[in-house]
Structure formats: C-alpha cells, structure tokens
Amino acid sequence: MDSQNRALVYCHSCEEEWFRDEHGLTCPHCHSEFTEIIEANHDPRIDQSIPTLGDLPQPSQRHPLYDHDPWAAPDPDEDDIENLQFRPTPNGFTVTGTIHRSLSPTGEARDDHGQPRPALHDLLNNFTSMMAGIAGPQPGEETRSPGSNSRSGPGQRTPTPDPRSPTSDERNPLENMNVRGGQVEVRSGPGQGSRFTFTSSTQLFPRDGNGSPPGSPPVDTIQNILNDMLFGAQGRAWGPPNQAHPPSGSRGPPPPPFPLATLLQTMLGVPPGGVQGDGVYTQEAFDRIISQLMEQNATGSAPGPASAEAIAAIPRVKIDKSMLGDSGKAECSICMDEVILDQEVAKLPCTHWFHIPCIEAWLGEHDTCPHCRQGIASDSEPKNSADASLPRRSASATAVPAGPSSSVRGGRPSDSTMPQMSGLPGGFQFPPPDPRYYSQPATPSRSSGGRRLSSSRRGSGGSSQHGEGPQSIVDRVRNYFRGPREGSQGE
Amino acid sequence: MSLPKRIIKETERLMAEPVPGISAVPHDDNLRYFNVTIDGPSQSPYEGGTFKLELFLPEDYPMTPPKVRFLTKIYHPNIDRLGRICLDVLKANWSPALQIRTILLSIQALLGAPNPDDPLANDVAQRWKEDQNAAIDTAKEWTAKYATA
C-alpha cells in the first residue's frame, strides 16, 4: 500500500500524527518540533516502559487508536494469560494460569540477587492477585496448598537470601515465589532470556453453605454482617473477601472502611437511627422522640423550685399531740416514716408539715406543698407557678370546697385518691393553692421571710382576731384550710 | 442502692390492703418494677376487662412520679398505642404525697372518665368527640378482644 511506504510523523506534544511528505517534521497542529518519525521497529506511540511483544503487528494506518490499549499497563490482560486451566483435585479445583511476556533486556530486569525489578514485580503481583481473585480468599499459609513446595513466610517480596531452590537455575530465580498468597512459578522461556513464563495456581473449593471453605478466613455471622451494614463498620475492614481479613503475610495497605452503611442510608434517604434533624423517618424514631418530649415535658409545667432562702425560712415546729391526731400516730407523707412527739418538723405556710429533709428535697425541685400545692415563696401568690396551670387551678379553686382536701390531708391512701385526680372530667381537683382566687384585693406579692415568720402562728388557731389588710387575708385563707382539720395531719 | 423505706412500706401496704380491682406485684428481681393489673371500671366501655400495666419507680421516687404504661392494648383517648398515659398526676401534678396506690386509682378512674379534650391518642380522641357511641363500641370491642383472658 501506498501509505505503508510513506513516513509517519508523531508529535510528542499533542500526539498528533501526520505524513511527513504532507506536513514535514513540525507538528501542523501544535507547531511543536518535538516530533519523531514512526518506524516499523520503533513506535514512539507505545510507552517504552511496556515490554513490546516481539510479534507486535505494525501499527495500523487506518486509525490512530487502532491498537490503542487503554489498559496497557504492566499487569496482564486476559489475553496474555494462556493455559488457564481448572483441574479437579481431591479438595476442589486447581486453577492454573500462565502468562508469557517478553521483557526488555535481560540484565536490567534483575538486580544483583537475580530478583526482578519493581516493574516486573508489580506485574507478578497483579497477575497473582488476579489469579487469587478467581478463587476468592486464599490461605495465607502456604502449607495449606497441596503440592506447594514454596518457602513460607511473609517476606515474599523481599529479596530472599537463598532464592535458589534445588529445581531452580540461574534463569528462574522467582520460581515458587509467593505473592499475596498465590503461588507463582516463573520460568524463563527457552532460549530467549527476555521471555518469562509465570504460572500461578490457586485452589477452588466446592461451596459449602455450612462452613467456610478450607483456607478461607472465618465467615462472619450474619448478625455481625448486618450490624456492620446497618450501624456502620467503624474501623472494620470491608472490601473484596480476600482483603477483608488479610492473611498474616499480606502487606497490602489496610483496606478502607466500607461505606456501605452510609451509602445505603444516603441512597434510601433513611438517616441513621431514622432521625435527621427535625425529621423522623420511622415510626420507632417518632415514638422515641415523642417519649423523649413527654419525659422532658413531664415536669415542664410544674412549678419551679423554691428559693433556698424561702426554704431556710420555713418555720420548724415540734410535733405535738394535736398534730398526731386521734390515732396518736402520724407520718411524714413524703418518706412515710412515723413521727414522734416533740420531733422537729417543717411546717409550711399552708400548715402542712413534713420532715425537714423530706420537704427540703421536694421544695428544692418544686415550690408546692405536696398536699395542697400552695407555694412557700410567697404567702399570697405561688411563685414560679407555671401560668398554664393557673386556669385549671382557678377553676378548681372555685369549684372545690375544702372538703376533699381534708381527706388528702388525712393521709388515708384510699381516701386521698379521688381528690387528687385533678384533670379528670368531673373529677376532683386539689384544693386551691392560690389564695388570690379567694381574696379579691391583691395582696402585696412578696413578703419577706421575716414577716412570714412573724405571721406564721404556731398553734394559734383563730383567725378572726387579725385585723384588716393583706395579712388578714392571708390568714383567713390559711385558716380556711387549716381550721377544721388542724391536727389531722397524717394518721 | 438500697430500697428506700418508703417503697418497702408502700409495697407492704399494697399487699396487706389491696385495692379492689387493682393489683400491683413487685418483680422478683427488681423491687422497683411492678406488674400491675387494673380491672375496667363498671359502667365503662372497659368493664369486664383486666388491663395489664407496668409501673416503675425511678431512682429519685418519690421526688419524681412513677413511670406507668399500659401493656394491654386499649382504646382510650388518653392512652396511646404504646400504652403511655396522659394523666397530670403522672406528670406536672405529681406530688410526693401521692403513692402507687393513688396513682393506680387515678388510672382506674381515667378509664371510667375518658377526656378527649386532653388527648394523647389523637385519632381516638377525634373519634370520641365526633361519634362517641362508635368510639365506645370500639373500646368495648378492644376490651373483649385484648383485655379478657
């Protein structure tokens, strides 16, 4: 053909090609002078680092990419592998592949120890790992491989002090070399020093659903696998099975964490835990959040704590006979321990009394009397009481007379039940804690502790003797609750 | 942590003087955990049913209310699908003067007086308001289906 005889010029800058008789030696495309005439035995378009096959056909003139091999690299293509054989063995199958490659000058391919240079080494590694991939996980121990006469040990890739096995000669120093658990036999081709034959064998085993194949790493339980998938495999090695559990001799870099969990969640739009920001994606997550809100809100509308000063200002009284009631027994309704005569207790402005540590613990969280819910911070106004509770309280305050509170105060558990079911339709409410709803003129909101002390009467029952004014209103309210039930505290 | 005296006393009294229609038995392994049954109040849609609940006394009981939950499925506007109960004395209106006994009585009373205006189970409450008779029929059905042995 005509084109066969025309000189083809190749531009190293832009990889353009043209006929010399048409455009000369300067690239018509990029005007670079870094060009080269393509010759039959010297094609600049082929990477010089790649061993060229001796019988490589003349590059076609029909298309510049005619023999372009995007995978051209020092790893063997399938086409390079010959004699890929599956041979049944007692334990399964042996896969044998052979690769023939012509390599550039013999002497340079080896170092002083006769070991191949890195390029060749990579080639071997790629080949053997590919072979290993055929059979899946490989035993890390050479002793598992039947018929293996290889040296064991993790130092496969380092120059071994004694590279010569009895069967090896000067030209096949790599015989029986192990690379990543695979068996490699390297023989130099007869005659030509530049041809190597690599043979890699690997074992296939019949699939056994009940157990892991011999030589393969232990199989994870399905629970572990699912856990890893769903809850993330932090620091866990994922990847091809022969890398997931690297054999002891493996020198590869640690496999990156498998992003399956994240990937799945992203793909499905299900965030971890079914929660993403304010959104929930599963019923369970929703229930969890509702529960959490309910927990948080459980005491959210409850009155806040009483101040330390107010708690400290609670008058201490000694139990007298009237406080023990008819039965002569009474107990602190917080700890349910009995009180004895002359024991000192804390008496709230509402006249309910409790063990001092008991009521301090409660008031430190909520400024309410456990019995009647009146706060101690102020005589006239429950301090810190949540506004939301006020309407309910006001409704109950007007609706419920003092009667039910007596049963609460009486301490009989069964008696005290019904009045405490506030919030029930038609049910009873706690006795009104807020004197505001009984006394129209608003009393000064805050009374000092001193005044409260002075105004808290110890045992003086009557209220009528007090004069007009804010104080008398407070007293009136107190007596409203206290008067007829004085001494019925506890049981 | 040892069991506070109050819990022991409450348990003893619950055993000594049980409330009619209510039983609360502490778990063998955890004396703060009670297996509870409440009989449906008469003249309520839950009459004839025996409802199982669980009750747990938290660490700081009685400063915090007990945690109570229905285990038996129940159709009630103030009790949701998971058995959580909307009852003020279990939440903001808890008081340390209340007890297991009084709480359980409150729950029993709640069965007798559903309050669809303060719902926890919205769909149930909606139906309760729109068609009370149908809702009550459903409650009866559920009682027969889930709360009778």
Coordinates of C-alpha atoms in Angstrom, one line a residue, chain A residues 294-304 362 365-374 382 384-397 408 416-425 427-433, chain B residues 6 61-66 85-99 102-103 106 115 118:
Chain A
M294 CA -43.1 13.6 77.2
E295 CA -40.2 12.9 79.6
Q296 CA -38.8 16.3 79.2
N297 CA -42.2 17.9 79.5
A298 CA -43.2 15.7 82.3
T299 CA -42.5 18.3 84.9
G300 CA -42.1 21.1 82.5
S301 CA -45.3 22.8 83.5
A302 CA -44.7 22.1 87.2
P303 CA -43.7 24.9 89.4
G304 CA -40.1 25.6 89.7
W362 CA -39.1 18.5 97.4
E365 CA -37.4 21.0 92.9
H366 CA -40.9 22.3 93.1
D367 CA -42.3 25.1 95.2
T368 CA -45.5 23.4 96.1
C369 CA -46.9 21.8 99.1
P370 CA -47.1 18.1 98.4
H371 CA -50.6 18.1 99.9
C372 CA -52.3 21.3 98.7
R373 CA -49.8 22.7 96.2
Q374 CA -49.5 26.1 97.7
P382 CA -47.5 30.9 94.2
N384 CA -42.8 30.2 89.8
S385 CA -46.0 28.6 89.3
A386 CA -46.4 27.9 85.6
D387 CA -49.1 30.0 84.0
A388 CA -50.6 27.1 82.2
S389 CA -51.6 25.6 85.5
L390 CA -53.4 28.6 86.7
P391 CA -56.6 28.3 84.8
R392 CA -57.1 24.8 85.9
R393 CA -56.3 25.8 89.4
S394 CA -58.6 28.7 89.3
A395 CA -61.4 26.5 88.0
S396 CA -60.8 24.0 90.7
A397 CA -60.4 26.7 93.3
V408 CA -56.0 14.3 101.3
S416 CA -57.0 10.6 99.4
T417 CA -57.2 9.2 96.0
M418 CA -60.2 10.8 94.4
P419 CA -59.5 14.4 95.2
Q420 CA -56.1 14.0 93.7
M421 CA -57.3 13.1 90.3
S422 CA -57.2 16.5 89.0
G423 CA -57.6 16.9 85.3
L424 CA -60.2 14.3 85.1
P425 CA -63.5 15.5 83.8
G427 CA -63.1 14.6 88.9
F428 CA -61.9 16.4 91.9
Q429 CA -59.0 18.9 92.0
F430 CA -56.5 19.6 94.5
P431 CA -57.6 22.2 97.0
P432 CA -56.9 25.6 95.8
P433 CA -53.4 26.6 96.5
Chain B
R6 CA -41.0 4.3 101.6
Y61 CA -39.0 8.4 93.6
P62 CA -41.0 9.9 95.3
M63 CA -39.5 13.2 94.2
T64 CA -40.4 12.1 90.6
P65 CA -43.5 10.3 89.6
P66 CA -43.6 6.6 88.9
I85 CA -50.9 7.5 79.7
C86 CA -51.8 11.2 79.7
L87 CA -52.6 11.9 83.3
D88 CA -51.5 15.1 85.0
V89 CA -50.6 13.5 88.3
L90 CA -48.1 11.3 86.4
K91 CA -46.5 14.5 85.0
A92 CA -46.6 18.0 86.2
N93 CA -49.0 17.5 89.0
W94 CA -47.1 14.8 90.7
S95 CA -46.6 15.2 94.4
P96 CA -44.6 13.1 96.8
A97 CA -47.7 12.7 98.9
L98 CA -49.1 10.6 96.1
Q99 CA -48.4 6.9 96.1
T102 CA -53.4 6.6 94.5
I103 CA -51.8 6.7 91.1
S106 CA -56.3 7.6 89.3
N115 CA -61.1 13.0 78.5
D118 CA -56.8 16.5 76.5

